């Protein structure tokens, strides 16, 4: 396949153990304040944000983020 036919891949991460929206925002979007970083991450990752977090005190402790989730750390690209 010619390089001209390849598309750019959207930047993503796999969460570290115990990651929350706040910890990911602080690490991956350090130039934004915490609230803005969290809001952007959640809007780019509705597949995780809309998932039930489970009960507090449970194994996930109210956190919807799983270690196997793909978390996008940049917005979707725009096709020309």
PDB file of N, CA, C and O in Angstrom:
ATOM      1  N   UNK A   1       0.838  -1.168   0.000  1.00  0.00           N
ATOM      2  CA  UNK A   1       0.000   0.000   0.000  1.00  0.00           C
ATOM      3  C   UNK A   1       0.886   1.235   0.000  1.00  0.00           C
ATOM      4  O   UNK A   1       1.821   1.330   0.783  1.00  0.00           O
ATOM      5  N   UNK A   2       0.588   2.176  -0.831  1.00  0.00           N
ATOM      6  CA  UNK A   2       1.365   3.409  -0.919  1.00  0.00           C
ATOM      7  C   UNK A   2       1.107   4.285   0.300  1.00  0.00           C
ATOM      8  O   UNK A   2       0.006   4.292   0.859  1.00  0.00           O
ATOM      9  N   UNK A   3       2.112   5.022   0.724  1.00  0.00           N
ATOM     10  CA  UNK A   3       1.988   5.890   1.895  1.00  0.00           C
ATOM     11  C   UNK A   3       0.861   6.904   1.724  1.00  0.00           C
ATOM     12  O   UNK A   3       0.219   7.296   2.692  1.00  0.00           O
ATOM     13  N   UNK A   4       0.595   7.316   0.498  1.00  0.00           N
ATOM     14  CA  UNK A   4      -0.471   8.289   0.254  1.00  0.00           C
ATOM     15  C   UNK A   4      -1.848   7.722   0.602  1.00  0.00           C
ATOM     16  O   UNK A   4      -2.786   8.476   0.851  1.00  0.00           O
ATOM     17  N   UNK A   5      -1.986   6.405   0.644  1.00  0.00           N
ATOM     18  CA  UNK A   5      -3.274   5.780   0.954  1.00  0.00           C
ATOM     19  C   UNK A   5      -3.484   5.512   2.442  1.00  0.00           C
ATOM     20  O   UNK A   5      -4.564   5.098   2.843  1.00  0.00           O
ATOM     21  N   UNK A   6      -2.459   5.726   3.252  1.00  0.00           N
ATOM     22  CA  UNK A   6      -2.572   5.466   4.685  1.00  0.00           C
ATOM     23  C   UNK A   6      -3.255   6.636   5.380  1.00  0.00           C
ATOM     24  O   UNK A   6      -3.045   7.795   5.037  1.00  0.00           O
ATOM     25  N   UNK A   7      -4.065   6.330   6.353  1.00  0.00           N
ATOM     26  CA  UNK A   7      -4.714   7.392   7.118  1.00  0.00           C
ATOM     27  C   UNK A   7      -3.993   7.571   8.453  1.00  0.00           C
ATOM     28  O   UNK A   7      -3.362   6.653   8.967  1.00  0.00           O
ATOM     29  N   UNK A   8      -4.096   8.749   8.991  1.00  0.00           N
ATOM     30  CA  UNK A   8      -3.493   9.063  10.275  1.00  0.00           C
ATOM     31  C   UNK A   8      -4.273   8.338  11.363  1.00  0.00           C
ATOM     32  O   UNK A   8      -5.500   8.287  11.335  1.00  0.00           O
ATOM     33  N   UNK A   9      -3.584   7.799  12.348  1.00  0.00           N
ATOM     34  CA  UNK A   9      -4.218   7.087  13.457  1.00  0.00           C
ATOM     35  C   UNK A   9      -4.412   8.065  14.609  1.00  0.00           C
ATOM     36  O   UNK A   9      -3.500   8.805  14.973  1.00  0.00           O
ATOM     37  N   UNK A  10      -5.602   8.048  15.175  1.00  0.00           N
ATOM     38  CA  UNK A  10      -5.940   8.921  16.297  1.00  0.00           C
ATOM     39  C   UNK A  10      -5.168   8.478  17.536  1.00  0.00           C
ATOM     40  O   UNK A  10      -5.099   7.290  17.860  1.00  0.00           O
ATOM     41  N   UNK A  11      -4.560   9.428  18.243  1.00  0.00           N
ATOM     42  CA  UNK A  11      -3.750   9.117  19.414  1.00  0.00           C
ATOM     43  C   UNK A  11      -4.628   8.550  20.534  1.00  0.00           C
ATOM     44  O   UNK A  11      -5.672   9.113  20.860  1.00  0.00           O
ATOM     45  N   UNK A  12      -4.165   7.438  21.105  1.00  0.00           N
ATOM     46  CA  UNK A  12      -4.908   6.793  22.185  1.00  0.00           C
ATOM     47  C   UNK A  12      -3.932   6.156  23.170  1.00  0.00           C
ATOM     48  O   UNK A  12      -2.749   6.006  22.875  1.00  0.00           O
ATOM     49  N   UNK A  13      -4.449   5.803  24.329  1.00  0.00           N
ATOM     50  CA  UNK A  13      -3.658   5.129  25.368  1.00  0.00           C
ATOM     51  C   UNK A  13      -4.467   3.974  25.939  1.00  0.00           C
ATOM     52  O   UNK A  13      -5.681   3.905  25.768  1.00  0.00           O
ATOM     53  N   UNK A  14      -3.799   3.103  26.662  1.00  0.00           N
ATOM     54  CA  UNK A  14      -4.449   2.129  27.523  1.00  0.00           C
ATOM     55  C   UNK A  14      -4.260   2.654  28.947  1.00  0.00           C
ATOM     56  O   UNK A  14      -3.153   3.070  29.315  1.00  0.00           O
ATOM     57  N   UNK A  15      -5.312   2.671  29.747  1.00  0.00           N
ATOM     58  CA  UNK A  15      -5.198   3.214  31.105  1.00  0.00           C
ATOM     59  C   UNK A  15      -4.216   2.426  31.970  1.00  0.00           C
ATOM     60  O   UNK A  15      -4.048   1.224  31.801  1.00  0.00           O
ATOM     61  N   UNK A  16      -3.591   3.132  32.885  1.00  0.00           N
ATOM     62  CA  UNK A  16      -2.756   2.496  33.895  1.00  0.00           C
ATOM     63  C   UNK A  16      -3.660   2.039  35.036  1.00  0.00           C
ATOM     64  O   UNK A  16      -4.798   2.513  35.171  1.00  0.00           O
ATOM     65  N   UNK A  17      -3.183   1.133  35.841  1.00  0.00           N
ATOM     66  CA  UNK A  17      -3.974   0.635  36.975  1.00  0.00           C
ATOM     67  C   UNK A  17      -4.428   1.801  37.846  1.00  0.00           C
ATOM     68  O   UNK A  17      -3.633   2.673  38.200  1.00  0.00           O
ATOM     69  N   UNK A  18      -5.718   1.838  38.134  1.00  0.00           N
ATOM     70  CA  UNK A  18      -6.261   2.869  39.012  1.00  0.00           C
ATOM     71  C   UNK A  18      -6.517   4.210  38.352  1.00  0.00           C
ATOM     72  O   UNK A  18      -6.884   5.173  39.025  1.00  0.00           O
ATOM     73  N   UNK A  19      -6.329   4.312  37.042  1.00  0.00           N
ATOM     74  CA  UNK A  19      -6.558   5.585  36.353  1.00  0.00           C
ATOM     75  C   UNK A  19      -8.008   6.034  36.483  1.00  0.00           C
ATOM     76  O   UNK A  19      -8.935   5.227  36.475  1.00  0.00           O
ATOM     77  N   UNK A  20      -8.174   7.341  36.588  1.00  0.00           N
ATOM     78  CA  UNK A  20      -9.481   7.990  36.584  1.00  0.00           C
ATOM     79  C   UNK A  20      -9.455   9.039  35.485  1.00  0.00           C
ATOM     80  O   UNK A  20      -8.397   9.314  34.895  1.00  0.00           O
ATOM     81  N   UNK A  21     -10.617   9.638  35.212  1.00  0.00           N
ATOM     82  CA  UNK A  21     -10.628  10.721  34.215  1.00  0.00           C
ATOM     83  C   UNK A  21      -9.640  11.811  34.619  1.00  0.00           C
ATOM     84  O   UNK A  21      -8.911  12.348  33.773  1.00  0.00           O
ATOM     85  N   UNK A  22      -9.589  12.137  35.906  1.00  0.00           N
ATOM     86  CA  UNK A  22      -8.701  13.200  36.379  1.00  0.00           C
ATOM     87  C   UNK A  22      -7.225  12.846  36.187  1.00  0.00           C
ATOM     88  O   UNK A  22      -6.435  13.681  35.736  1.00  0.00           O
ATOM     89  N   UNK A  23      -6.841  11.618  36.514  1.00  0.00           N
ATOM     90  CA  UNK A  23      -5.423  11.252  36.377  1.00  0.00           C
ATOM     91  C   UNK A  23      -4.991  11.203  34.912  1.00  0.00           C
ATOM     92  O   UNK A  23      -3.873  11.605  34.574  1.00  0.00           O
ATOM     93  N   UNK A  24      -5.879  10.741  34.045  1.00  0.00           N
ATOM     94  CA  UNK A  24      -5.547  10.707  32.611  1.00  0.00           C
ATOM     95  C   UNK A  24      -5.455  12.127  32.072  1.00  0.00           C
ATOM     96  O   UNK A  24      -4.532  12.456  31.327  1.00  0.00           O
ATOM     97  N   UNK A  25      -6.389  12.992  32.460  1.00  0.00           N
ATOM     98  CA  UNK A  25      -6.363  14.385  31.991  1.00  0.00           C
ATOM     99  C   UNK A  25      -5.081  15.086  32.440  1.00  0.00           C
ATOM    100  O   UNK A  25      -4.444  15.792  31.656  1.00  0.00           O
ATOM    101  N   UNK A  26      -4.696  14.865  33.680  1.00  0.00           N
ATOM    102  CA  UNK A  26      -3.475  15.503  34.215  1.00  0.00           C
ATOM    103  C   UNK A  26      -2.238  15.044  33.448  1.00  0.00           C
ATOM    104  O   UNK A  26      -1.369  15.839  33.118  1.00  0.00           O
ATOM    105  N   UNK A  27      -2.167  13.758  33.139  1.00  0.00           N
ATOM    106  CA  UNK A  27      -1.000  13.197  32.458  1.00  0.00           C
ATOM    107  C   UNK A  27      -0.986  13.498  30.960  1.00  0.00           C
ATOM    108  O   UNK A  27       0.047  13.855  30.396  1.00  0.00           O
ATOM    109  N   UNK A  28      -2.133  13.365  30.290  1.00  0.00           N
ATOM    110  CA  UNK A  28      -2.179  13.458  28.830  1.00  0.00           C
ATOM    111  C   UNK A  28      -2.534  14.844  28.297  1.00  0.00           C
ATOM    112  O   UNK A  28      -2.223  15.158  27.159  1.00  0.00           O
ATOM    113  N   UNK A  29      -3.191  15.658  29.112  1.00  0.00           N
ATOM    114  CA  UNK A  29      -3.594  17.008  28.692  1.00  0.00           C
ATOM    115  C   UNK A  29      -3.140  18.036  29.728  1.00  0.00           C
ATOM    116  O   UNK A  29      -3.953  18.785  30.282  1.00  0.00           O
ATOM    117  N   UNK A  30      -1.845  18.100  30.010  1.00  0.00           N
ATOM    118  CA  UNK A  30      -1.355  18.930  31.117  1.00  0.00           C
ATOM    119  C   UNK A  30      -1.558  20.436  30.924  1.00  0.00           C
ATOM    120  O   UNK A  30      -1.537  21.181  31.907  1.00  0.00           O
ATOM    121  N   UNK A  31      -1.766  20.886  29.699  1.00  0.00           N
ATOM    122  CA  UNK A  31      -1.930  22.321  29.457  1.00  0.00           C
ATOM    123  C   UNK A  31      -3.338  22.811  29.802  1.00  0.00           C
ATOM    124  O   UNK A  31      -3.569  24.010  29.893  1.00  0.00           O
ATOM    125  N   UNK A  32      -4.278  21.883  30.000  1.00  0.00           N
ATOM    126  CA  UNK A  32      -5.652  22.247  30.339  1.00  0.00           C
ATOM    127  C   UNK A  32      -5.872  22.136  31.834  1.00  0.00           C
ATOM    128  O   UNK A  32      -5.235  21.320  32.506  1.00  0.00           O
ATOM    129  N   UNK A  33      -6.807  22.956  32.363  1.00  0.00           N
ATOM    130  CA  UNK A  33      -7.151  22.754  33.764  1.00  0.00           C
ATOM    131  C   UNK A  33      -7.915  21.440  33.878  1.00  0.00           C
ATOM    132  O   UNK A  33      -8.395  20.896  32.887  1.00  0.00           O
ATOM    133  N   UNK A  34      -8.007  20.906  35.074  1.00  0.00           N
ATOM    134  CA  UNK A  34      -8.551  19.563  35.275  1.00  0.00           C
ATOM    135  C   UNK A  34      -9.965  19.404  34.715  1.00  0.00           C
ATOM    136  O   UNK A  34     -10.256  18.433  34.021  1.00  0.00           O
ATOM    137  N   UNK A  35     -10.840  20.347  35.003  1.00  0.00           N
ATOM    138  CA  UNK A  35     -12.233  20.227  34.555  1.00  0.00           C
ATOM    139  C   UNK A  35     -12.340  20.212  33.033  1.00  0.00           C
ATOM    140  O   UNK A  35     -13.087  19.418  32.454  1.00  0.00           O
ATOM    141  N   UNK A  36     -11.577  21.076  32.375  1.00  0.00           N
ATOM    142  CA  UNK A  36     -11.607  21.118  30.905  1.00  0.00           C
ATOM    143  C   UNK A  36     -11.022  19.844  30.315  1.00  0.00           C
ATOM    144  O   UNK A  36     -11.544  19.304  29.333  1.00  0.00           O
ATOM    145  N   UNK A  37      -9.946  19.342  30.898  1.00  0.00           N
ATOM    146  CA  UNK A  37      -9.328  18.103  30.425  1.00  0.00           C
ATOM    147  C   UNK A  37     -10.265  16.911  30.569  1.00  0.00           C
ATOM    148  O   UNK A  37     -10.402  16.098  29.656  1.00  0.00           O
ATOM    149  N   UNK A  38     -10.921  16.821  31.701  1.00  0.00           N
ATOM    150  CA  UNK A  38     -11.870  15.728  31.931  1.00  0.00           C
ATOM    151  C   UNK A  38     -13.023  15.813  30.943  1.00  0.00           C
ATOM    152  O   UNK A  38     -13.422  14.810  30.345  1.00  0.00           O
ATOM    153  N   UNK A  39     -13.557  17.003  30.749  1.00  0.00           N
ATOM    154  CA  UNK A  39     -14.680  17.183  29.820  1.00  0.00           C
ATOM    155  C   UNK A  39     -14.301  16.768  28.403  1.00  0.00           C
ATOM    156  O   UNK A  39     -15.077  16.095  27.712  1.00  0.00           O
ATOM    157  N   UNK A  40     -13.113  17.130  27.970  1.00  0.00           N
ATOM    158  CA  UNK A  40     -12.676  16.742  26.618  1.00  0.00           C
ATOM    159  C   UNK A  40     -12.507  15.228  26.508  1.00  0.00           C
ATOM    160  O   UNK A  40     -12.964  14.613  25.555  1.00  0.00           O
ATOM    161  N   UNK A  41     -11.848  14.636  27.483  1.00  0.00           N
ATOM    162  CA  UNK A  41     -11.662  13.182  27.449  1.00  0.00           C
ATOM    163  C   UNK A  41     -12.999  12.454  27.406  1.00  0.00           C
ATOM    164  O   UNK A  41     -13.180  11.515  26.633  1.00  0.00           O
ATOM    165  N   UNK A  42     -13.928  12.888  28.232  1.00  0.00           N
ATOM    166  CA  UNK A  42     -15.231  12.223  28.263  1.00  0.00           C
ATOM    167  C   UNK A  42     -15.974  12.388  26.943  1.00  0.00           C
ATOM    168  O   UNK A  42     -16.619  11.450  26.482  1.00  0.00           O
ATOM    169  N   UNK A  43     -15.863  13.543  26.312  1.00  0.00           N
ATOM    170  CA  UNK A  43     -16.565  13.747  25.034  1.00  0.00           C
ATOM    171  C   UNK A  43     -15.922  12.944  23.908  1.00  0.00           C
ATOM    172  O   UNK A  43     -16.603  12.560  22.960  1.00  0.00           O
ATOM    173  N   UNK A  44     -14.641  12.659  24.001  1.00  0.00           N
ATOM    174  CA  UNK A  44     -13.945  11.863  22.980  1.00  0.00           C
ATOM    175  C   UNK A  44     -14.068  10.369  23.237  1.00  0.00           C
ATOM    176  O   UNK A  44     -13.698   9.556  22.389  1.00  0.00           O
ATOM    177  N   UNK A  45     -14.562   9.990  24.410  1.00  0.00           N
ATOM    178  CA  UNK A  45     -14.606   8.580  24.821  1.00  0.00           C
ATOM    179  C   UNK A  45     -15.975   8.196  25.365  1.00  0.00           C
ATOM    180  O   UNK A  45     -16.099   7.617  26.452  1.00  0.00           O
ATOM    181  N   UNK A  46     -17.016   8.470  24.597  1.00  0.00           N
ATOM    182  CA  UNK A  46     -18.368   8.162  25.051  1.00  0.00           C
ATOM    183  C   UNK A  46     -18.561   6.671  25.296  1.00  0.00           C
ATOM    184  O   UNK A  46     -19.378   6.282  26.123  1.00  0.00           O
ATOM    185  N   UNK A  47     -17.798   5.846  24.600  1.00  0.00           N
ATOM    186  CA  UNK A  47     -17.890   4.391  24.798  1.00  0.00           C
ATOM    187  C   UNK A  47     -17.503   3.990  26.216  1.00  0.00           C
ATOM    188  O   UNK A  47     -17.905   2.935  26.692  1.00  0.00           O
ATOM    189  N   UNK A  48     -16.746   4.813  26.909  1.00  0.00           N
ATOM    190  CA  UNK A  48     -16.373   4.551  28.302  1.00  0.00           C
ATOM    191  C   UNK A  48     -17.219   5.421  29.237  1.00  0.00           C
ATOM    192  O   UNK A  48     -17.744   4.939  30.241  1.00  0.00           O
ATOM    193  N   UNK A  49     -17.369   6.678  28.897  1.00  0.00           N
ATOM    194  CA  UNK A  49     -18.074   7.626  29.760  1.00  0.00           C
ATOM    195  C   UNK A  49     -19.517   7.202  30.028  1.00  0.00           C
ATOM    196  O   UNK A  49     -20.026   7.367  31.136  1.00  0.00           O
ATOM    197  N   UNK A  50     -20.180   6.630  29.036  1.00  0.00           N
ATOM    198  CA  UNK A  50     -21.592   6.254  29.187  1.00  0.00           C
ATOM    199  C   UNK A  50     -21.776   4.875  29.831  1.00  0.00           C
ATOM    200  O   UNK A  50     -22.893   4.467  30.099  1.00  0.00           O
ATOM    201  N   UNK A  51     -20.707   4.177  30.103  1.00  0.00           N
ATOM    202  CA  UNK A  51     -20.777   2.864  30.742  1.00  0.00           C
ATOM    203  C   UNK A  51     -21.107   3.031  32.226  1.00  0.00           C
ATOM    204  O   UNK A  51     -20.633   3.949  32.881  1.00  0.00           O
ATOM    205  N   UNK A  52     -21.883   2.102  32.739  1.00  0.00           N
ATOM    206  CA  UNK A  52     -22.182   2.102  34.166  1.00  0.00           C
ATOM    207  C   UNK A  52     -20.877   1.912  34.944  1.00  0.00           C
ATOM    208  O   UNK A  52     -20.056   1.055  34.607  1.00  0.00           O
ATOM    209  N   UNK A  53     -20.703   2.710  35.964  1.00  0.00           N
ATOM    210  CA  UNK A  53     -19.469   2.652  36.752  1.00  0.00           C
ATOM    211  C   UNK A  53     -19.493   1.545  37.787  1.00  0.00           C
ATOM    212  O   UNK A  53     -18.469   1.231  38.377  1.00  0.00           O
ATOM    213  N   UNK A  54     -20.626   0.960  38.026  1.00  0.00           N
ATOM    214  CA  UNK A  54     -20.704  -0.051  39.072  1.00  0.00           C
ATOM    215  C   UNK A  54     -20.816   0.606  40.433  1.00  0.00           C
ATOM    216  O   UNK A  54     -20.570   1.801  40.585  1.00  0.00           O
ATOM    217  N   UNK A  55     -21.188  -0.143  41.442  1.00  0.00           N
ATOM    218  CA  UNK A  55     -21.419   0.435  42.766  1.00  0.00           C
ATOM    219  C   UNK A  55     -20.123   0.852  43.463  1.00  0.00           C
ATOM    220  O   UNK A  55     -19.079   0.246  43.280  1.00  0.00           O
ATOM    221  N   UNK A  56     -20.235   1.908  44.244  1.00  0.00           N
ATOM    222  CA  UNK A  56     -19.101   2.313  45.087  1.00  0.00           C
ATOM    223  C   UNK A  56     -18.817   1.183  46.067  1.00  0.00           C
ATOM    224  O   UNK A  56     -19.732   0.501  46.526  1.00  0.00           O
ATOM    225  N   UNK A  57     -17.589   0.960  46.361  1.00  0.00           N
ATOM    226  CA  UNK A  57     -17.199  -0.127  47.241  1.00  0.00           C
ATOM    227  C   UNK A  57     -17.027  -1.451  46.517  1.00  0.00           C
ATOM    228  O   UNK A  57     -16.556  -2.415  47.084  1.00  0.00           O
ATOM    229  N   UNK A  58     -17.405  -1.479  45.225  1.00  0.00           N
ATOM    230  CA  UNK A  58     -17.219  -2.680  44.413  1.00  0.00           C
ATOM    231  C   UNK A  58     -15.796  -2.740  43.885  1.00  0.00           C
ATOM    232  O   UNK A  58     -14.963  -1.875  44.185  1.00  0.00           O
ATOM    233  N   UNK A  59     -15.488  -3.737  43.057  1.00  0.00           N
ATOM    234  CA  UNK A  59     -14.130  -3.884  42.541  1.00  0.00           C
ATOM    235  C   UNK A  59     -13.650  -2.683  41.723  1.00  0.00           C
ATOM    236  O   UNK A  59     -12.472  -2.370  41.720  1.00  0.00           O
ATOM    237  N   UNK A  60     -14.575  -2.012  41.039  1.00  0.00           N
ATOM    238  CA  UNK A  60     -14.182  -0.842  40.241  1.00  0.00           C
ATOM    239  C   UNK A  60     -14.367   0.448  41.007  1.00  0.00           C
ATOM    240  O   UNK A  60     -14.006   1.522  40.525  1.00  0.00           O
ATOM    241  N   UNK A  61     -14.942   0.395  42.179  1.00  0.00           N
ATOM    242  CA  UNK A  61     -15.072   1.572  43.034  1.00  0.00           C
ATOM    243  C   UNK A  61     -15.757   2.760  42.398  1.00  0.00           C
ATOM    244  O   UNK A  61     -15.387   3.895  42.659  1.00  0.00           O
ATOM    245  N   UNK A  62     -16.757   2.537  41.548  1.00  0.00           N
ATOM    246  CA  UNK A  62     -17.460   3.635  40.898  1.00  0.00           C
ATOM    247  C   UNK A  62     -16.734   4.225  39.703  1.00  0.00           C
ATOM    248  O   UNK A  62     -17.147   5.243  39.159  1.00  0.00           O
ATOM    249  N   UNK A  63     -15.645   3.618  39.273  1.00  0.00           N
ATOM    250  CA  UNK A  63     -14.858   4.105  38.136  1.00  0.00           C
ATOM    251  C   UNK A  63     -15.201   3.279  36.893  1.00  0.00           C
ATOM    252  O   UNK A  63     -15.002   2.070  36.881  1.00  0.00           O
ATOM    253  N   UNK A  64     -15.683   3.917  35.806  1.00  0.00           N
ATOM    254  CA  UNK A  64     -16.047   3.156  34.611  1.00  0.00           C
ATOM    255  C   UNK A  64     -14.850   2.734  33.754  1.00  0.00           C
ATOM    256  O   UNK A  64     -14.998   1.952  32.821  1.00  0.00           O
ATOM    257  N   UNK A  65     -13.658   3.246  34.042  1.00  0.00           N
ATOM    258  CA  UNK A  65     -12.492   2.987  33.198  1.00  0.00           C
ATOM    259  C   UNK A  65     -11.876   1.631  33.547  1.00  0.00           C
ATOM    260  O   UNK A  65     -11.517   1.370  34.692  1.00  0.00           O
ATOM    261  N   UNK A  66     -11.745   0.786  32.529  1.00  0.00           N
ATOM    262  CA  UNK A  66     -11.130  -0.531  32.685  1.00  0.00           C
ATOM    263  C   UNK A  66      -9.721  -0.513  32.096  1.00  0.00           C
ATOM    264  O   UNK A  66      -9.448   0.244  31.150  1.00  0.00           O
ATOM    265  N   UNK A  67      -8.806  -1.350  32.579  1.00  0.00           N
ATOM    266  CA  UNK A  67      -7.454  -1.388  32.022  1.00  0.00           C
ATOM    267  C   UNK A  67      -7.412  -1.773  30.544  1.00  0.00           C
ATOM    268  O   UNK A  67      -6.459  -1.440  29.846  1.00  0.00           O
ATOM    269  N   UNK A  68      -8.429  -2.435  30.057  1.00  0.00           N
ATOM    270  CA  UNK A  68      -8.460  -2.855  28.650  1.00  0.00           C
ATOM    271  C   UNK A  68      -9.093  -1.821  27.723  1.00  0.00           C
ATOM    272  O   UNK A  68      -9.130  -2.026  26.508  1.00  0.00           O
ATOM    273  N   UNK A  69      -9.585  -0.713  28.264  1.00  0.00           N
ATOM    274  CA  UNK A  69     -10.217   0.320  27.433  1.00  0.00           C
ATOM    275  C   UNK A  69      -9.186   1.061  26.584  1.00  0.00           C
ATOM    276  O   UNK A  69      -8.068   1.320  27.036  1.00  0.00           O
ATOM    277  N   UNK A  70      -9.593   1.403  25.384  1.00  0.00           N
ATOM    278  CA  UNK A  70      -8.808   2.306  24.554  1.00  0.00           C
ATOM    279  C   UNK A  70      -9.347   3.701  24.841  1.00  0.00           C
ATOM    280  O   UNK A  70     -10.534   3.967  24.661  1.00  0.00           O
ATOM    281  N   UNK A  71      -8.484   4.584  25.326  1.00  0.00           N
ATOM    282  CA  UNK A  71      -8.881   5.949  25.663  1.00  0.00           C
ATOM    283  C   UNK A  71      -8.249   6.892  24.652  1.00  0.00           C
ATOM    284  O   UNK A  71      -7.026   6.983  24.544  1.00  0.00           O
ATOM    285  N   UNK A  72      -9.095   7.590  23.905  1.00  0.00           N
ATOM    286  CA  UNK A  72      -8.602   8.560  22.929  1.00  0.00           C
ATOM    287  C   UNK A  72      -8.201   9.836  23.652  1.00  0.00           C
ATOM    288  O   UNK A  72      -8.932  10.334  24.511  1.00  0.00           O
ATOM    289  N   UNK A  73      -7.022  10.363  23.314  1.00  0.00           N
ATOM    290  CA  UNK A  73      -6.512  11.565  23.968  1.00  0.00           C
ATOM    291  C   UNK A  73      -6.388  12.733  22.993  1.00  0.00           C
ATOM    292  O   UNK A  73      -5.671  13.692  23.266  1.00  0.00           O
ATOM    293  N   UNK A  74      -7.122  12.626  21.901  1.00  0.00           N
ATOM    294  CA  UNK A  74      -7.248  13.741  20.951  1.00  0.00           C
ATOM    295  C   UNK A  74      -8.600  13.579  20.252  1.00  0.00           C
ATOM    296  O   UNK A  74      -9.154  12.469  20.220  1.00  0.00           O
ATOM    297  N   UNK A  75      -9.124  14.671  19.711  1.00  0.00           N
ATOM    298  CA  UNK A  75     -10.444  14.590  19.064  1.00  0.00           C
ATOM    299  C   UNK A  75     -10.396  13.790  17.769  1.00  0.00           C
ATOM    300  O   UNK A  75      -9.312  13.581  17.208  1.00  0.00           O
ATOM    301  N   UNK A  76     -11.569  13.396  17.292  1.00  0.00           N
ATOM    302  CA  UNK A  76     -11.602  12.697  16.004  1.00  0.00           C
ATOM    303  C   UNK A  76     -11.089  13.625  14.897  1.00  0.00           C
ATOM    304  O   UNK A  76     -11.271  14.835  14.978  1.00  0.00           O
ATOM    305  N   UNK A  77     -10.478  13.041  13.885  1.00  0.00           N
ATOM    306  CA  UNK A  77      -9.996  13.813  12.749  1.00  0.00           C
ATOM    307  C   UNK A  77     -11.148  14.176  11.828  1.00  0.00           C
ATOM    308  O   UNK A  77     -12.224  13.583  11.872  1.00  0.00           O
ATOM    309  N   UNK A  78     -10.903  15.163  10.998  1.00  0.00           N
ATOM    310  CA  UNK A  78     -11.901  15.603  10.017  1.00  0.00           C
ATOM    311  C   UNK A  78     -11.428  15.157   8.647  1.00  0.00           C
ATOM    312  O   UNK A  78     -10.287  15.412   8.263  1.00  0.00           O
ATOM    313  N   UNK A  79     -12.298  14.479   7.930  1.00  0.00           N
ATOM    314  CA  UNK A  79     -11.942  14.049   6.571  1.00  0.00           C
ATOM    315  C   UNK A  79     -12.088  15.214   5.611  1.00  0.00           C
ATOM    316  O   UNK A  79     -13.047  15.973   5.684  1.00  0.00           O
ATOM    317  N   UNK A  80     -11.156  15.319   4.704  1.00  0.00           N
ATOM    318  CA  UNK A  80     -11.199  16.408   3.722  1.00  0.00           C
ATOM    319  C   UNK A  80     -12.124  16.075   2.584  1.00  0.00           C
ATOM    320  O   UNK A  80     -12.433  14.980   2.272  1.00  0.00           O
TER     321      UNK A  80
END
